[in-house]
Short mmCIF file of C-alpha atoms in Angstrom, two decimals:
data_model
loop_
_atom_site.label_atom_id
_atom_site.label_comp_id
_atom_site.label_asym_id
_atom_site.label_seq_id
_atom_site.Cartn_x
_atom_site.Cartn_y
_atom_site.Cartn_z
CA MET A 1 -17.65 -17.52 14.72
CA VAL A 2 -16.98 -15.32 11.73
CA SER A 3 -13.36 -14.67 10.88
CA ILE A 4 -12.29 -11.14 10.08
CA PRO A 5 -10.68 -12.05 6.69
CA ARG A 6 -13.86 -13.91 5.61
CA ALA A 7 -16.06 -11.04 6.66
CA THR A 8 -13.79 -8.60 4.83
CA GLY A 9 -14.03 -10.68 1.64
CA ALA A 10 -17.77 -10.88 1.88
CA GLY A 11 -17.93 -7.10 2.43
CA PHE A 12 -15.79 -6.59 -0.64
CA ALA A 13 -18.15 -8.73 -2.74
CA LEU A 14 -21.23 -7.02 -1.34
CA GLY A 15 -19.75 -3.58 -1.87
CA LEU A 16 -18.92 -4.50 -5.47
CA MET A 17 -22.50 -5.71 -6.02
CA TRP A 18 -23.91 -2.53 -4.50
CA GLY A 19 -21.66 -0.44 -6.77
CA ALA A 20 -22.75 -2.41 -9.82
CA ALA A 21 -26.40 -1.96 -8.91
CA ALA A 22 -25.83 1.78 -8.34
CA ARG A 23 -24.06 2.01 -11.74
CA VAL A 24 -26.98 0.30 -13.48
CA TRP A 25 -29.44 2.58 -11.67
CA MET A 26 -27.43 5.66 -12.73
CA ARG A 27 -27.50 4.47 -16.29
CA LEU A 28 -31.29 3.96 -16.15
CA ILE A 29 -32.06 7.43 -14.78
CA SER A 30 -29.63 9.31 -16.98
CA THR A 31 -31.12 11.46 -19.73
CA ASP A 32 -27.75 11.55 -21.51
CA PRO A 33 -26.29 8.10 -20.83
CA GLU A 34 -22.56 8.37 -21.36
CA PHE A 35 -20.64 5.29 -20.37
CA SER A 36 -17.01 5.58 -19.38
CA TRP A 37 -14.86 2.75 -18.15
CA THR A 38 -12.97 5.20 -15.91
CA GLY A 39 -16.11 6.32 -14.15
CA THR A 40 -17.42 2.78 -13.83
CA GLY A 41 -14.08 1.58 -12.48
CA MET A 42 -14.00 4.34 -9.88
CA ILE A 43 -17.51 3.52 -8.75
CA LEU A 44 -16.95 -0.24 -8.57
CA GLY A 45 -13.49 0.06 -7.05
CA SER A 46 -14.45 2.54 -4.36
CA THR A 47 -17.63 0.69 -3.33
CA ALA A 48 -15.77 -2.62 -3.26
CA VAL A 49 -13.00 -1.24 -1.03
CA CYS A 50 -15.50 0.52 1.22
CA GLY A 51 -17.61 -2.65 1.36
CA ALA A 52 -14.49 -4.48 2.49
CA ALA A 53 -14.09 -1.90 5.25
CA LEU A 54 -17.65 -2.58 6.43
CA GLY A 55 -17.02 -6.29 6.23
CA PHE A 56 -13.92 -5.84 8.36
CA LEU A 57 -16.01 -3.86 10.82
CA TYR A 58 -18.50 -6.70 10.97
CA GLY A 59 -15.79 -9.22 11.67
CA ALA A 60 -14.10 -6.99 14.25
CA ARG A 61 -17.42 -6.33 16.02
CA ARG A 62 -18.25 -10.05 16.12
CA ALA A 63 -14.77 -10.78 17.46
CA GLY A 64 -15.30 -8.25 20.28
CA ARG A 65 -12.63 -5.84 19.04
CA SER A 66 -12.42 -2.18 19.98
CA ARG A 67 -15.13 0.22 18.75
CA SER A 68 -12.42 2.57 17.39
CA TRP A 69 -12.33 0.45 14.24
CA ARG A 70 -15.70 2.03 13.30
CA LEU A 71 -13.79 5.00 11.97
CA LEU A 72 -13.07 2.86 8.90
CA GLY A 73 -16.68 3.53 7.88
CA LEU A 74 -15.67 7.11 7.08
CA CYS A 75 -14.08 5.84 3.84
CA TRP A 76 -17.63 5.83 2.42
CA LEU A 77 -17.55 9.63 2.50
CA PHE A 78 -15.34 9.41 -0.58
CA VAL A 79 -18.02 7.41 -2.41
CA PHE A 80 -20.65 10.02 -1.60
CA ALA A 81 -18.63 12.97 -2.90
CA GLY A 82 -20.36 14.70 -5.80
CA PRO A 83 -23.58 13.22 -7.14
CA GLY A 84 -23.54 10.40 -4.58
CA ILE A 85 -24.28 12.94 -1.85
CA VAL A 86 -27.98 11.96 -1.97
CA PHE A 87 -27.03 8.63 -0.30
CA LEU A 88 -25.29 10.31 2.59
CA PRO A 89 -28.30 10.53 4.97
CA ALA A 90 -29.05 6.85 4.40
CA PHE A 91 -25.48 5.95 5.24
CA LEU A 92 -24.93 8.24 8.21
CA LEU A 93 -28.22 7.57 10.04
CA GLY A 94 -29.96 4.81 8.08
CA GLY A 95 -28.04 2.12 9.95
CA LEU A 96 -30.16 2.98 12.99
CA LEU A 97 -32.98 1.08 11.27
CA HIS A 98 -31.29 -2.15 12.39
CA LEU A 99 -31.26 -1.39 16.10
CA ARG A 100 -33.93 -2.56 18.52
CA GLN A 101 -35.17 0.75 19.93
CA ILE A 102 -38.16 2.22 18.13
CA TRP A 103 -36.74 5.75 18.22
CA CYS A 104 -33.66 4.52 16.37
CA LYS A 105 -35.81 2.91 13.70
CA VAL A 106 -37.76 6.18 13.31
CA ILE A 107 -34.56 8.19 12.88
CA GLY A 108 -33.18 5.64 10.40
CA ALA A 109 -36.38 5.67 8.32
CA ALA A 110 -36.46 9.46 8.40
CA ALA A 111 -32.84 9.56 7.14
CA VAL A 112 -33.75 7.31 4.20
CA ALA A 113 -36.80 9.48 3.53
CA CYS A 114 -34.59 12.61 3.65
CA GLY A 115 -32.42 11.10 0.96
CA VAL A 116 -35.47 10.55 -1.26
CA LEU A 117 -36.61 14.13 -0.58
CA LEU A 118 -33.13 15.46 -1.41
CA LEU A 119 -33.17 13.55 -4.67
CA TRP A 120 -36.63 14.93 -5.48
CA ILE A 121 -35.53 18.49 -4.71
CA LEU A 122 -32.45 18.16 -6.89
CA ASN A 123 -34.59 16.70 -9.68
CA GLN A 124 -36.91 19.72 -9.52
CA GLN A 125 -34.06 22.03 -10.40
CA GLU A 126 -33.32 20.11 -13.61
CA PRO A 127 -36.41 18.00 -14.34
CA ALA A 128 -35.54 14.74 -16.04
CA SER A 129 -37.81 12.81 -18.30
CA VAL A 130 -37.26 9.62 -16.40
CA ASN A 131 -39.79 7.16 -15.05
CA PRO A 132 -40.31 8.26 -11.39
CA ALA A 133 -40.66 4.63 -10.28
CA THR A 134 -37.23 3.85 -11.66
CA MET A 135 -35.65 6.96 -10.17
CA TYR A 136 -37.14 6.90 -6.68
CA GLY A 137 -37.77 3.19 -6.43
CA GLY A 138 -34.22 2.33 -7.41
CA PHE A 139 -32.88 4.98 -5.08
CA LEU A 140 -34.96 3.61 -2.22
CA LEU A 141 -33.74 0.04 -2.83
CA LEU A 142 -30.14 1.15 -2.94
CA SER A 143 -30.56 3.23 0.19
CA VAL A 144 -32.14 0.41 2.17
CA ALA A 145 -29.34 -1.93 1.09
CA LEU A 146 -26.85 0.71 2.21
CA THR A 147 -28.43 0.87 5.65
CA ALA A 148 -27.63 -2.79 6.19
CA GLY A 149 -23.92 -2.05 5.81
CA ALA A 150 -24.14 1.20 7.71
CA ALA A 151 -25.61 -0.68 10.66
CA GLU A 152 -22.07 -1.74 11.50
CA LEU A 153 -21.45 1.80 12.70
CA TYR A 154 -24.12 1.39 15.36
CA LEU A 155 -24.59 -2.27 16.30
CA PRO A 156 -23.22 -3.24 19.72
CA ARG A 157 -20.59 -5.93 20.23
CA PRO A 158 -22.02 -9.29 21.09
CA ALA A 159 -22.13 -10.13 24.77
CA ARG A 160 -19.09 -11.99 25.91
CA ARG A 161 -19.60 -15.38 27.41
CA ARG A 162 -18.47 -15.60 30.95
CA GLU A 163 -16.79 -18.76 32.11
CA PRO A 164 -18.56 -20.31 35.03
CA ALA A 165 -16.77 -19.81 38.29
CA VAL A 166 -15.30 -22.97 39.67
CA ALA A 167 -16.41 -23.59 43.18
CA LEU A 168 -13.52 -24.22 45.48
CA ALA A 169 -13.90 -27.39 47.51
CA LYS A 170 -13.35 -27.00 51.19
#
């Protein structure tokens, strides 16, 4: 059984790693790479805290807690404000990729594809001289990783074990 504090800590670490990967990707696709500690700190801090929220959701779901905790996932909307908006479809619907039903997988894949399309459309307005494999490949990898965390918004609680009924002796 996974404990909620352990899951929260793991979520924090995974969110921090996702934020670091996103920061490296942003640096690689930037035509004017300005590095600021403030911006990097905001990215890493917000993704780590939001990763901790998803880790908490994982632990709470595994412990059979109420579904109302899923509202914690809304903290990611802060991360996607501004330029991060291209990741929003992958977060909101991409988690459906991890469900069993085929229609859920199709919607989840379409959401990730919509994010790639949105990035392509935004790139057409201000064409960048960046390697397309780096831009779209990196975005796709980050989006797919994000869907794993976003799945906590959709996954059902595990089935509870029922204690066997004790037969009464007559």
